[in-house]
Every structure is written in C-alpha cells, then in structure tokens.
Amino acid sequence: MSATGKFHVAIIMDGNGRWAQRRGLPRSAGHVQGAKMVRRVVEASARAGIRTLTLYAFSSDNWGRPSPEVESLLRLLQCYLASETRRCLRNSVRINVIGRRDRLPSGLVRAIETSEQLTAHCTRMRLRIAVDYSSKHSILEAVRRAATGTLNTETFEALLAEVDHSAGDAGAVDLLIRTGGDQRLSDFLLWDCAYAELYFTDVLWPEFGEAGLHAALEDFGGRQRRFGKVLAESA
Ligand code: IPE
Ligand code: IPE
Ligand code: MG
C-alpha cells in the first residue's frame, strides 16, 4: 500500500451487537468494546500513513433502535471525545465529526465543538467520525442549498462539506471497509465512494484490530484502479 498524501479510508464499524450477544452480554457491552477498538484502529491508521479516516459511528437510521441503546451509544460517543481528544492531540490527529447536529443532545454538541477546536491545528491524520449521518440526507440538503447558485462537482462538494460540518474537503474515499459480514453501504458516503475499493470482512468490529486494518490495506494494495479508463500499458 502506498499511503499517498490523500489516502482516505472509511470504515463501517459493524458487529458490536452480535459480538456481545455471542457472549451472552447486553448489546451495550459490545458498543463499549467497539469504542475501545476505535482507539486502537485510529492509532494504527496514523501509523500506517492514512491521511483521512472516516468512521461510521451512528447512522441517522440508528435513531430507530430502542432508546436505551441509542442513549448508551450517544453517551459513549461523548465519553470517547472527552477521553480521546488529549490522545489525538499527542498524536497530531485532527478530530472532525460529520453529520447532523440539530438532533444531538447539547452536551454532545459541546463535546464535538471542543474536540474540533482543540485539535484543529493537528496535521498528521484527519479523523472524521460520522454521527447522525445519512448520505441521502446530506445530498438532498446540498441540492437544496445549491438551488440558487452555480452547480458543478466542485461547488456541490463544497456544499456537501458545509452540510456535513466537514472541516474542508476530505476527498473521495479510496478504501471502504465494512466489518460484521454484511455487504452493503447503509447510507454511508454514497457520493464519496463512487470509485472506492470495497472491502468486506466477517470479522466483528470489536475484534478487527490492527491486524484487520493491515489485511484490508494489503488487499487494497493488490487492487487495480482504473477510474473508467484503460491502463497505459494496454492502451
Ligand atoms: C455497529 O454495531 C455499531 C452501530 C451501528 C452503532 P451494531 O450495533 O450494528 O452491531 P450488530 O450489527 O447488531 O451486530
Ligand atoms: C451501519 O450499521 C451503521 C453503523 C455502523 C454506524 P447498521 O447495523 O446500522 O446497518 P444495517 O442495518 O445492518 O444496514
Ligand atoms: Mg449492525
């Protein structure tokens, strides 16, 4: 894998609930374990030279889960931000939470703003955490905002970034990883994944680990990306 300046990896961190259920534990225990794995994979990603890492932490459709689970997920996110911001600062990782903020508890919004402000100058890796994120919603909202202006790929992507509270353009996704065995996008980064390499693994998120990341990066290294063109040697 050559980690170029723009290398963007996105992960659908799925399988926390099943990890817990297989151990006879409540689903929330799976989310706690999942949050621990986030820390490990963030640090492994920075070490691997990934420039942007976007993690799907809470989808807009996840509001439909039983309220105790929703509450525990949001609480966990807030704890994660409170405890990991210092670590990110030390590792020069810039935190940016993408997605809607108008439906989040005010304490969580404040925690997001604090983490973003404190790490705004960090340059080693950008960590984007998608919370109350729905790609379809973002696209619709960007289209609505575009109604009065010039619309092209560049202006549209700027609008999408604005809708998502994205700190600048993260660029297209190069590698999309989904753990947990399912092979679908679940409304994640639909625009950004137009030419992403897709990597699905049966491993559940709490067990993904640095080894899981390296396996995905190695697989990516063997992919041939053509972007609709033909390779120079066969032209
Ligand atoms: C992913 O794990 C975490 C979130 C969606 C927040 P799940 O909670 O979806 O776990 P499974 O898919 O039920 O195992
Ligand atoms: C996708 O997982 C969302 C996150 C990982 C945050 P889900 O478990 O919510 O998705 P589906 O229901 O399997 O598509
Ligand atoms: Mg799931």
Coordinates of N, CA and C and ligand atoms in Angstrom, one line a residue:
M1 N 0.8 -1.2 0.0 CA 0.0 0.0 0.0 C 0.9 1.2 0.0
S2 N 0.7 2.1 -0.9 CA 1.4 3.4 -0.8 C 0.5 4.4 -0.3
A3 N 0.8 4.9 0.9 CA -0.1 5.8 1.6 C 0.3 7.2 1.1
T4 N -0.4 7.6 0.0 CA -0.1 8.9 -0.6 C -0.8 10.0 0.3
G5 N -0.4 11.2 -0.1 CA -0.9 12.3 0.7 C -2.4 12.4 0.9
K6 N -3.2 11.8 0.0 CA -4.6 11.9 0.1 C -5.4 10.7 0.5
F7 N -4.6 9.6 0.9 CA -5.2 8.3 1.1 C -6.4 8.4 2.2
H8 N -7.6 8.0 1.7 CA -8.8 8.2 2.5 C -9.4 6.8 2.7
V9 N -9.5 6.4 4.0 CA -10.1 5.1 4.3 C -11.4 5.4 5.1
A10 N -12.4 4.7 4.8 CA -13.7 4.9 5.5 C -14.1 3.5 6.1
I11 N -14.6 3.5 7.3 CA -15.0 2.2 7.9 C -16.4 2.2 8.4
I12 N -17.2 1.2 8.0 CA -18.5 0.9 8.6 C -18.2 -0.1 9.7
M13 N -18.2 0.4 10.9 CA -17.8 -0.4 12.1 C -19.0 -1.2 12.6
D14 N -19.2 -2.4 12.0 CA -20.5 -3.1 12.3 C -20.2 -4.4 13.0
G15 N -21.1 -4.9 13.8 CA -21.0 -6.2 14.5 C -20.8 -6.1 16.0
N16 N -21.0 -4.9 16.6 CA -20.8 -4.8 18.1 C -21.9 -5.6 18.8
G17 N -23.1 -5.5 18.3 CA -24.3 -6.2 19.0 C -24.1 -7.7 19.0
R18 N -23.7 -8.2 17.8 CA -23.5 -9.7 17.7 C -22.3 -10.1 18.5
W19 N -21.3 -9.3 18.6 CA -20.1 -9.7 19.4 C -20.6 -9.9 20.9
A20 N -21.4 -8.9 21.4 CA -21.9 -9.0 22.7 C -22.9 -10.2 22.9
Q21 N -23.8 -10.3 21.9 CA -24.8 -11.4 22.1 C -24.2 -12.8 22.1
R22 N -23.1 -13.0 21.3 CA -22.4 -14.3 21.3 C -21.8 -14.6 22.7
R23 N -21.6 -13.6 23.5 CA -21.0 -13.8 24.8 C -22.1 -13.7 25.9
G24 N -23.3 -13.6 25.5 CA -24.4 -13.5 26.5 C -24.4 -12.2 27.2
L25 N -23.8 -11.1 26.6 CA -23.8 -9.8 27.2 C -24.8 -8.9 26.5
P26 N -25.2 -7.8 27.1 CA -26.1 -6.8 26.5 C -25.4 -6.1 25.3
R27 N -26.2 -5.7 24.4 CA -25.6 -5.0 23.2 C -24.7 -3.9 23.6
S28 N -25.1 -3.2 24.6 CA -24.3 -2.0 25.0 C -22.8 -2.4 25.4
A29 N -22.6 -3.6 25.9 CA -21.3 -4.1 26.2 C -20.5 -4.2 24.9
G30 N -21.2 -4.6 23.8 CA -20.5 -4.6 22.5 C -20.1 -3.2 22.0
H31 N -20.9 -2.2 22.3 CA -20.5 -0.9 21.9 C -19.3 -0.4 22.7
V32 N -19.3 -0.8 24.0 CA -18.1 -0.3 24.8 C -16.8 -0.9 24.3
Q33 N -16.9 -2.2 23.9 CA -15.8 -2.9 23.3 C -15.4 -2.3 22.0
G34 N -16.5 -1.9 21.2 CA -16.3 -1.3 19.9 C -15.5 0.0 20.1
A35 N -15.9 0.8 21.1 CA -15.2 2.1 21.3 C -13.7 1.9 21.6
K36 N -13.4 0.8 22.3 CA -12.0 0.6 22.6 C -11.3 0.3 21.3
M37 N -11.9 -0.5 20.5 CA -11.3 -0.8 19.2 C -11.1 0.4 18.3
V38 N -12.0 1.4 18.5 CA -11.8 2.7 17.7 C -10.4 3.3 18.0
R39 N -10.1 3.4 19.3 CA -8.9 4.0 19.7 C -7.7 3.2 19.0
R40 N -7.7 1.9 19.1 CA -6.6 1.1 18.5 C -6.5 1.3 17.0
V41 N -7.6 1.3 16.4 CA -7.6 1.4 14.9 C -7.2 2.9 14.5
V42 N -7.6 3.8 15.2 CA -7.2 5.2 14.9 C -5.7 5.3 15.0
E43 N -5.1 4.8 16.0 CA -3.7 4.9 16.2 C -2.9 4.1 15.1
A44 N -3.5 2.9 14.8 CA -2.8 2.1 13.8 C -2.9 2.8 12.4
S45 N -4.0 3.5 12.2 CA -4.2 4.2 10.9 C -3.2 5.3 10.8
A46 N -3.0 6.0 11.9 CA -2.0 7.1 11.8 C -0.6 6.5 11.5
R47 N -0.3 5.4 12.2 CA 1.0 4.8 11.9 C 1.1 4.3 10.5
A48 N 0.0 3.8 9.9 CA 0.1 3.3 8.6 C 0.1 4.4 7.5
G49 N 0.0 5.6 7.9 CA 0.2 6.7 7.0 C -1.2 7.1 6.3
I50 N -2.3 6.7 6.8 CA -3.6 7.1 6.3 C -3.8 8.5 6.6
R51 N -4.2 9.3 5.6 CA -4.3 10.7 5.8 C -5.7 11.1 6.4
T52 N -6.7 10.4 5.9 CA -8.1 10.7 6.4 C -8.8 9.4 6.7
L53 N -9.3 9.3 7.9 CA -10.1 8.1 8.3 C -11.5 8.5 8.7
T54 N -12.5 8.0 8.0 CA -13.8 8.4 8.4 C -14.5 7.1 8.9
L55 N -15.0 7.3 10.2 CA -15.7 6.1 10.9 C -17.2 6.4 11.0
Y56 N -17.9 5.3 10.7 CA -19.4 5.4 10.8 C -19.7 5.0 12.2
A57 N -20.1 6.0 13.1 CA -20.4 5.6 14.5 C -21.8 5.6 14.8
F58 N -22.6 6.4 14.1 CA -24.1 6.4 14.4 C -24.8 6.9 13.2
S59 N -25.6 6.1 12.6 CA -26.3 6.5 11.4 C -27.6 7.1 11.7
S60 N -28.2 7.9 10.8 CA -29.5 8.6 11.1 C -30.5 7.5 11.3
D61 N -30.4 6.3 10.7 CA -31.4 5.3 10.9 C -31.2 4.6 12.2
N62 N -30.0 4.8 12.9 CA -29.9 4.2 14.2 C -30.7 4.8 15.3
W63 N -31.3 6.0 15.0 CA -32.3 6.6 15.9 C -33.5 5.6 16.1
G64 N -33.7 4.7 15.2 CA -34.8 3.8 15.2 C -34.6 2.6 16.2
R65 N -33.4 2.5 16.8 CA -33.1 1.5 17.8 C -33.8 1.8 19.1
P66 N -34.0 0.8 20.0 CA -34.6 1.1 21.3 C -33.9 2.2 22.0
S67 N -34.6 3.1 22.7 CA -34.0 4.3 23.2 C -32.8 4.0 24.2
P68 N -32.9 2.9 25.1 CA -31.7 2.7 25.9 C -30.4 2.5 25.1
E69 N -30.6 1.8 24.0 CA -29.4 1.6 23.1 C -28.9 2.9 22.5
V70 N -29.8 3.7 22.0 CA -29.5 5.0 21.4 C -28.8 5.8 22.5
E71 N -29.3 5.9 23.7 CA -28.8 6.7 24.7 C -27.4 6.2 25.1
S72 N -27.2 4.9 25.2 CA -25.9 4.4 25.5 C -24.8 4.7 24.4
L73 N -25.3 4.7 23.2 CA -24.4 5.0 22.1 C -23.9 6.4 22.1
L74 N -24.9 7.3 22.4 CA -24.6 8.7 22.4 C -23.7 9.1 23.6
R75 N -24.0 8.5 24.7 CA -23.2 8.7 25.9 C -21.7 8.2 25.7
L76 N -21.6 7.1 25.0 CA -20.3 6.5 24.7 C -19.5 7.5 23.8
L77 N -20.2 8.0 22.8 CA -19.5 9.0 21.9 C -19.0 10.2 22.7
Q78 N -19.8 10.7 23.6 CA -19.4 11.8 24.4 C -18.2 11.5 25.2
C79 N -18.2 10.3 25.8 CA -17.1 9.8 26.7 C -15.8 9.7 25.8
Y80 N -16.1 9.1 24.6 CA -14.9 8.9 23.7 C -14.2 10.2 23.4
L81 N -15.1 11.2 23.0 CA -14.5 12.5 22.7 C -13.7 13.1 23.9
A82 N -14.4 13.0 25.1 CA -13.7 13.6 26.3 C -12.4 12.9 26.6
S83 N -12.3 11.6 26.4 CA -11.1 10.9 26.8 C -10.1 10.8 25.6
E84 N -10.5 10.8 24.4 CA -9.6 10.6 23.3 C -9.0 11.9 22.7
T85 N -9.6 13.1 23.0 CA -9.1 14.3 22.4 C -7.6 14.5 22.8
R86 N -7.3 14.3 24.1 CA -5.9 14.5 24.5 C -5.0 13.6 23.8
R87 N -5.4 12.3 23.6 CA -4.6 11.4 22.9 C -4.4 11.8 21.5
C88 N -5.5 12.3 20.8 CA -5.4 12.7 19.5 C -4.4 13.9 19.3
L89 N -4.5 14.8 20.3 CA -3.6 16.0 20.3 C -2.1 15.5 20.3
R90 N -1.9 14.5 21.2 CA -0.5 14.0 21.3 C 0.0 13.4 20.0
N91 N -1.0 12.7 19.3 CA -0.6 12.0 18.0 C -0.9 12.9 16.8
S92 N -1.2 14.2 17.0 CA -1.5 15.2 16.0 C -2.6 14.7 15.0
V93 N -3.7 14.2 15.6 CA -4.8 13.7 14.9 C -5.9 14.8 15.0
R94 N -6.4 15.3 13.9 CA -7.5 16.3 13.9 C -8.8 15.6 13.9
I95 N -9.6 15.9 14.9 CA -11.0 15.4 15.0 C -12.0 16.2 14.3
N96 N -12.9 15.6 13.6 CA -14.0 16.3 12.9 C -15.2 15.4 12.9
V97 N -16.3 15.8 13.5 CA -17.5 15.0 13.5 C -18.4 15.4 12.3
I98 N -18.7 14.5 11.5 CA -19.6 14.9 10.3 C -21.0 14.3 10.6
G99 N -22.0 15.0 9.9 CA -23.4 14.6 10.1 C -24.2 15.7 10.7
R100 N -25.4 15.4 11.0 CA -26.3 16.5 11.5 C -26.0 16.7 13.0
R101 N -26.2 18.0 13.4 CA -26.0 18.3 14.8 C -27.3 18.8 15.5
D102 N -28.3 19.0 14.7 CA -29.5 19.6 15.2 C -30.4 18.7 16.1
R103 N -30.1 17.4 16.0 CA -30.9 16.4 16.8 C -30.0 15.8 17.9
L104 N -28.8 16.2 18.1 CA -27.9 15.6 19.1 C -28.1 16.3 20.4
P105 N -27.9 15.6 21.6 CA -28.0 16.3 22.9 C -27.0 17.4 22.9
S106 N -27.4 18.5 23.6 CA -26.5 19.7 23.6 C -25.1 19.4 24.2
G107 N -25.1 18.5 25.2 CA -23.8 18.2 25.8 C -22.8 17.5 24.8
L108 N -23.4 16.7 23.9 CA -22.6 16.0 22.9 C -22.1 17.1 21.9
V109 N -23.0 18.0 21.5 CA -22.6 19.0 20.5 C -21.4 19.8 21.1
R110 N -21.5 20.2 22.4 CA -20.4 20.9 23.0 C -19.1 20.1 23.0
A111 N -19.3 18.8 23.3 CA -18.1 18.0 23.3 C -17.4 17.9 21.9
I112 N -18.3 17.9 20.9 CA -17.8 17.8 19.5 C -17.0 19.1 19.2
E113 N -17.7 20.2 19.6 CA -17.0 21.5 19.2 C -15.7 21.7 20.0
T114 N -15.7 21.2 21.2 CA -14.4 21.3 22.0 C -13.3 20.5 21.3
S115 N -13.7 19.2 21.0 CA -12.6 18.3 20.4 C -12.2 18.9 19.1
E116 N -13.1 19.5 18.3 CA -12.7 20.0 17.0 C -11.8 21.2 17.2
Q117 N -12.1 22.1 18.1 CA -11.3 23.3 18.3 C -9.9 23.0 18.8
L118 N -9.9 22.0 19.8 CA -8.6 21.7 20.4 C -7.6 21.0 19.4
T119 N -8.2 20.3 18.5 CA -7.3 19.5 17.5 C -7.2 20.2 16.2
A120 N -7.8 21.4 16.0 CA -7.9 22.0 14.7 C -6.5 22.2 14.0
H121 N -5.5 22.3 14.8 CA -4.1 22.5 14.2 C -3.4 21.2 13.9
C122 N -4.0 20.1 14.2 CA -3.3 18.8 14.0 C -3.2 18.4 12.6
T123 N -2.1 17.9 12.1 CA -1.9 17.6 10.7 C -1.6 16.2 10.3
R124 N -1.3 15.3 11.2 CA -0.8 14.0 10.8 C -1.9 13.2 10.2
M125 N -3.1 13.2 10.8 CA -4.2 12.5 10.2 C -5.5 13.2 10.5
R126 N -6.4 13.1 9.6 CA -7.8 13.7 10.0 C -8.7 12.5 10.3
L127 N -9.3 12.6 11.5 CA -10.2 11.6 12.0 C -11.6 12.2 11.9
R128 N -12.4 11.6 11.0 CA -13.8 12.1 10.8 C -14.7 11.0 11.4
I129 N -15.6 11.4 12.3 CA -16.5 10.5 12.9 C -17.9 10.9 12.5
A130 N -18.6 9.9 11.8 CA -19.9 10.2 11.3 C -21.0 9.9 12.4
V131 N -21.7 10.9 12.8 CA -22.7 10.8 13.8 C -24.0 11.5 13.3
D132 N -25.1 10.8 13.5 CA -26.4 11.2 12.9 C -26.1 11.5 11.4
Y133 N -25.5 10.6 10.8 CA -25.1 10.8 9.4 C -26.0 10.0 8.5
S134 N -26.5 10.6 7.4 CA -27.2 9.9 6.3 C -26.7 10.6 5.0
S135 N -26.1 9.8 4.2 CA -25.6 10.3 2.9 C -26.8 10.9 2.1
K136 N -27.9 10.2 2.1 CA -29.0 10.7 1.3 C -29.5 12.0 1.8
H137 N -29.5 12.2 3.1 CA -30.0 13.5 3.7 C -29.0 14.6 3.3
S138 N -27.7 14.3 3.4 CA -26.6 15.3 3.1 C -26.8 15.7 1.6
I139 N -27.0 14.7 0.7 CA -27.1 15.1 -0.7 C -28.3 15.9 -1.0
L140 N -29.4 15.5 -0.4 CA -30.6 16.3 -0.6 C -30.5 17.7 -0.1
E141 N -29.9 17.9 1.1 CA -29.7 19.2 1.7 C -28.7 20.0 0.9
A142 N -27.7 19.4 0.3 CA -26.7 20.2 -0.5 C -27.4 20.6 -1.8
V143 N -28.3 19.8 -2.3 CA -29.0 20.1 -3.5 C -29.9 21.3 -3.2
R144 N -30.6 21.3 -2.1 CA -31.5 22.4 -1.7 C -30.7 23.7 -1.6
R145 N -29.5 23.6 -1.0 CA -28.7 24.8 -0.8 C -28.1 25.3 -2.2
A146 N -28.0 24.4 -3.1 CA -27.4 24.7 -4.4 C -28.4 25.4 -5.3
A147 N -29.7 25.3 -4.9 CA -30.8 25.7 -5.9 C -30.5 27.1 -6.5
T148 N -29.9 28.0 -5.8 CA -29.7 29.4 -6.3 C -28.4 29.6 -7.0
G149 N -27.4 28.7 -6.8 CA -26.1 29.0 -7.3 C -25.6 28.2 -8.5
T150 N -24.4 28.3 -8.9 CA -23.8 27.5 -9.9 C -23.6 26.1 -9.4
L151 N -23.9 25.1 -10.2 CA -23.8 23.7 -9.7 C -22.8 22.9 -10.6
N152 N -21.7 22.6 -10.0 CA -20.8 21.6 -10.7 C -20.2 20.8 -9.6
T153 N -19.3 19.8 -9.9 CA -18.8 18.9 -8.9 C -18.2 19.6 -7.8
E154 N -17.4 20.6 -8.1 CA -16.6 21.4 -7.1 C -17.6 22.1 -6.1
T155 N -18.5 22.8 -6.7 CA -19.4 23.6 -5.8 C -20.3 22.7 -5.0
F156 N -20.7 21.6 -5.6 CA -21.6 20.6 -4.9 C -20.8 20.0 -3.8
E157 N -19.5 19.6 -4.0 CA -18.8 19.0 -2.9 C -18.5 20.0 -1.8
A158 N -18.4 21.3 -2.1 CA -18.2 22.3 -1.1 C -19.5 22.4 -0.3
L159 N -20.6 22.3 -0.9 CA -21.9 22.3 -0.2 C -22.1 21.1 0.7
L160 N -21.7 20.0 0.1 CA -21.8 18.7 0.9 C -21.0 18.8 2.2
A161 N -19.8 19.4 2.0 CA -18.9 19.5 3.2 C -19.5 20.5 4.2
E162 N -20.2 21.5 3.7 CA -20.8 22.5 4.6 C -22.0 21.8 5.3
V163 N -22.8 21.1 4.6 CA -23.9 20.4 5.2 C -23.4 19.4 6.3
D164 N -22.3 18.7 6.0 CA -21.8 17.7 7.0 C -20.9 18.2 8.1
H165 N -20.7 19.6 8.1 CA -19.8 20.1 9.1 C -18.4 19.5 8.9
S166 N -18.1 19.2 7.6 CA -16.8 18.6 7.3 C -15.7 19.8 7.3
A167 N -14.6 19.6 8.0 CA -13.6 20.6 8.0 C -12.8 20.5 6.7
G168 N -13.3 21.1 5.7 CA -12.6 21.1 4.4 C -13.0 19.8 3.6
D169 N -12.4 19.7 2.4 CA -12.8 18.6 1.6 C -11.9 17.4 2.0
A170 N -12.5 16.3 2.3 CA -11.8 15.1 2.7 C -11.4 14.3 1.5
G171 N -11.9 14.6 0.3 CA -11.6 13.9 -0.9 C -12.4 12.6 -1.0
A172 N -12.3 12.0 -2.1 CA -13.0 10.8 -2.4 C -12.5 9.7 -1.5
V173 N -13.3 8.7 -1.2 CA -12.9 7.5 -0.4 C -12.1 6.6 -1.3
D174 N -10.9 6.2 -0.8 CA -10.1 5.2 -1.6 C -10.4 3.8 -1.2
L175 N -10.6 3.6 0.1 CA -10.9 2.2 0.5 C -12.0 2.3 1.5
L176 N -13.1 1.5 1.3 CA -14.2 1.4 2.2 C -14.2 0.0 2.8
I177 N -14.1 0.0 4.1 CA -14.1 -1.3 4.9 C -15.4 -1.5 5.6
R178 N -16.0 -2.6 5.5 CA -17.1 -2.9 6.4 C -16.9 -4.2 7.1
T179 N -16.9 -4.1 8.5 CA -16.8 -5.4 9.3 C -18.2 -5.9 9.5
G180 N -18.2 -7.1 10.1 CA -19.5 -7.7 10.5 C -20.2 -8.6 9.5
G181 N -19.6 -8.8 8.3 CA -20.1 -9.8 7.4 C -21.2 -9.3 6.4
D182 N -21.8 -8.2 6.6 CA -22.8 -7.7 5.6 C -22.1 -6.9 4.5
Q183 N -22.7 -7.0 3.3 CA -22.0 -6.3 2.2 C -23.0 -5.2 1.7
R184 N -23.1 -4.1 2.4 CA -23.9 -3.0 1.9 C -23.3 -1.7 2.5
L185 N -23.9 -0.6 1.9 CA -23.3 0.7 2.3 C -24.1 1.4 3.4
S186 N -25.4 1.0 3.6 CA -26.2 1.5 4.7 C -26.1 3.1 4.8
D187 N -26.3 3.7 3.6 CA -26.4 5.2 3.5 C -25.1 5.9 4.0
F188 N -24.0 5.3 3.8 CA -22.7 5.9 4.2 C -21.9 6.5 3.0
L189 N -21.6 7.7 2.9 CA -20.7 8.3 1.9 C -21.0 7.9 0.5
L190 N -22.2 7.9 0.1 CA -22.6 7.4 -1.2 C -21.9 8.2 -2.3
W191 N -21.8 9.5 -2.2 CA -21.2 10.4 -3.2 C -19.7 10.1 -3.2
D192 N -19.1 10.0 -2.0 CA -17.6 9.9 -1.9 C -17.1 8.6 -2.3
C193 N -17.9 7.6 -2.3 CA -17.5 6.2 -2.6 C -17.6 5.8 -4.0
A194 N -17.8 6.8 -4.9 CA -18.1 6.5 -6.3 C -17.0 5.5 -6.9
Y195 N -15.8 5.7 -6.5 CA -14.7 4.8 -7.0 C -13.9 4.2 -5.9
A196 N -14.5 4.1 -4.8 CA -13.9 3.4 -3.6 C -13.7 2.0 -3.9
E197 N -12.6 1.4 -3.4 CA -12.4 0.0 -3.4 C -13.2 -0.6 -2.2
L198 N -14.0 -1.6 -2.4 CA -14.8 -2.1 -1.3 C -14.2 -3.3 -0.7
Y199 N -14.1 -3.4 0.7 CA -13.5 -4.5 1.4 C -14.5 -4.9 2.5
F200 N -15.0 -6.2 2.4 CA -15.9 -6.7 3.4 C -15.2 -7.8 4.1
T201 N -15.4 -7.8 5.4 CA -14.8 -8.9 6.2 C -15.9 -9.4 7.2
D202 N -15.8 -10.7 7.5 CA -16.8 -11.3 8.5 C -16.4 -10.9 9.9
V203 N -15.2 -10.4 10.1 CA -14.7 -10.1 11.5 C -15.6 -9.0 12.1
L204 N -16.0 -9.3 13.3 CA -16.9 -8.3 14.0 C -16.0 -7.1 14.5
W205 N -16.6 -5.9 14.5 CA -15.8 -4.7 14.8 C -15.0 -4.8 16.1
P206 N -15.5 -5.3 17.2 CA -14.7 -5.3 18.4 C -13.4 -6.2 18.3
E207 N -13.4 -7.0 17.2 CA -12.2 -7.9 17.0 C -11.4 -7.5 15.8
F208 N -11.6 -6.4 15.2 CA -11.0 -6.0 14.0 C -9.5 -5.8 14.2
G209 N -9.1 -4.9 15.0 CA -7.7 -4.8 15.4 C -6.7 -4.3 14.3
E210 N -5.5 -4.0 14.7 CA -4.5 -3.5 13.8 C -4.3 -4.6 12.7
A211 N -4.4 -5.9 13.0 CA -4.2 -6.9 12.0 C -5.3 -6.8 11.0
G212 N -6.5 -6.5 11.4 CA -7.6 -6.4 10.4 C -7.4 -5.2 9.5
L213 N -6.9 -4.2 10.0 CA -6.6 -3.0 9.2 C -5.5 -3.3 8.2
H214 N -4.5 -4.0 8.7 CA -3.4 -4.3 7.7 C -3.8 -5.3 6.7
A215 N -4.7 -6.2 7.0 CA -5.2 -7.2 6.0 C -6.0 -6.4 4.9
A216 N -6.8 -5.4 5.3 CA -7.5 -4.6 4.4 C -6.6 -3.8 3.5
L217 N -5.6 -3.2 4.1 CA -4.6 -2.4 3.3 C -3.9 -3.2 2.3
E218 N -3.5 -4.5 2.8 CA -2.8 -5.3 1.9 C -3.7 -5.7 0.7
D219 N -4.9 -6.0 1.0 CA -5.9 -6.4 -0.1 C -6.0 -5.2 -1.1
F220 N -6.1 -4.0 -0.5 CA -6.2 -2.8 -1.3 C -5.0 -2.6 -2.2
G221 N -3.8 -3.0 -1.7 CA -2.6 -2.8 -2.5 C -2.6 -3.7 -3.7
G222 N -3.4 -4.7 -3.8 CA -3.5 -5.6 -4.9 C -4.6 -5.2 -5.9
R223 N -5.3 -4.2 -5.6 CA -6.4 -3.8 -6.5 C -5.8 -2.9 -7.6
Q224 N -6.5 -3.0 -8.8 CA -6.1 -2.2 -9.9 C -7.2 -1.2 -10.1
R225 N -6.8 0.1 -9.9 CA -7.8 1.2 -10.0 C -7.7 1.8 -11.4
R226 N -8.8 1.8 -12.1 CA -8.8 2.3 -13.5 C -9.7 3.6 -13.7
F227 N -10.6 3.9 -12.8 CA -11.4 5.1 -12.9 C -12.1 5.2 -14.3
G228 N -12.4 4.1 -14.8 CA -13.2 4.1 -16.1 C -12.2 4.1 -17.3
K229 N -10.9 4.2 -17.1 CA -10.0 4.4 -18.2 C -9.4 3.0 -18.5
V230 N -8.4 3.0 -19.4 CA -7.6 1.8 -19.6 C -6.2 2.0 -19.1
L231 N -5.5 1.0 -18.7 CA -4.2 1.2 -18.2 C -3.2 1.6 -19.3
A232 N -2.2 2.4 -19.0 CA -1.3 2.9 -20.0 C -0.7 1.8 -20.8
E233 N -0.3 0.7 -20.2 CA 0.4 -0.4 -20.9 C -0.5 -1.2 -21.9
S234 N -1.9 -1.1 -21.7 CA -2.8 -1.8 -22.6 C -3.4 -0.9 -23.6
A235 N -3.1 0.4 -23.5 CA -3.8 1.4 -24.4 C -3.2 1.3 -25.8
Ligands
IPE1 C1 -22.4 -1.3 14.9 O1 -22.7 -2.4 15.5 C2 -22.5 -0.1 15.7 C3 -23.6 0.8 15.4 C4 -24.4 0.6 14.4 C5 -23.8 2.0 16.2 P1 -24.2 -2.9 15.6 O2 -24.9 -2.4 16.8 O3 -25.0 -2.6 14.3 O4 -24.0 -4.5 15.7 P2 -24.8 -5.7 15.0 O5 -24.8 -5.4 13.6 O6 -26.2 -5.6 15.6 O7 -24.0 -6.9 15.4
IPE2 C1 -24.4 0.7 9.8 O1 -24.6 -0.4 10.6 C2 -24.2 1.9 10.7 C3 -23.1 2.0 11.6 C4 -22.1 1.1 11.6 C5 -22.9 3.1 12.4 P1 -26.1 -0.9 10.9 O2 -26.0 -2.1 11.7 O3 -26.9 0.2 11.5 O4 -26.7 -1.1 9.4 P2 -27.6 -2.2 8.8 O5 -29.0 -2.1 9.5 O6 -27.0 -3.5 9.0 O7 -27.7 -1.9 7.3
MG3 MG -25.2 -3.6 12.6

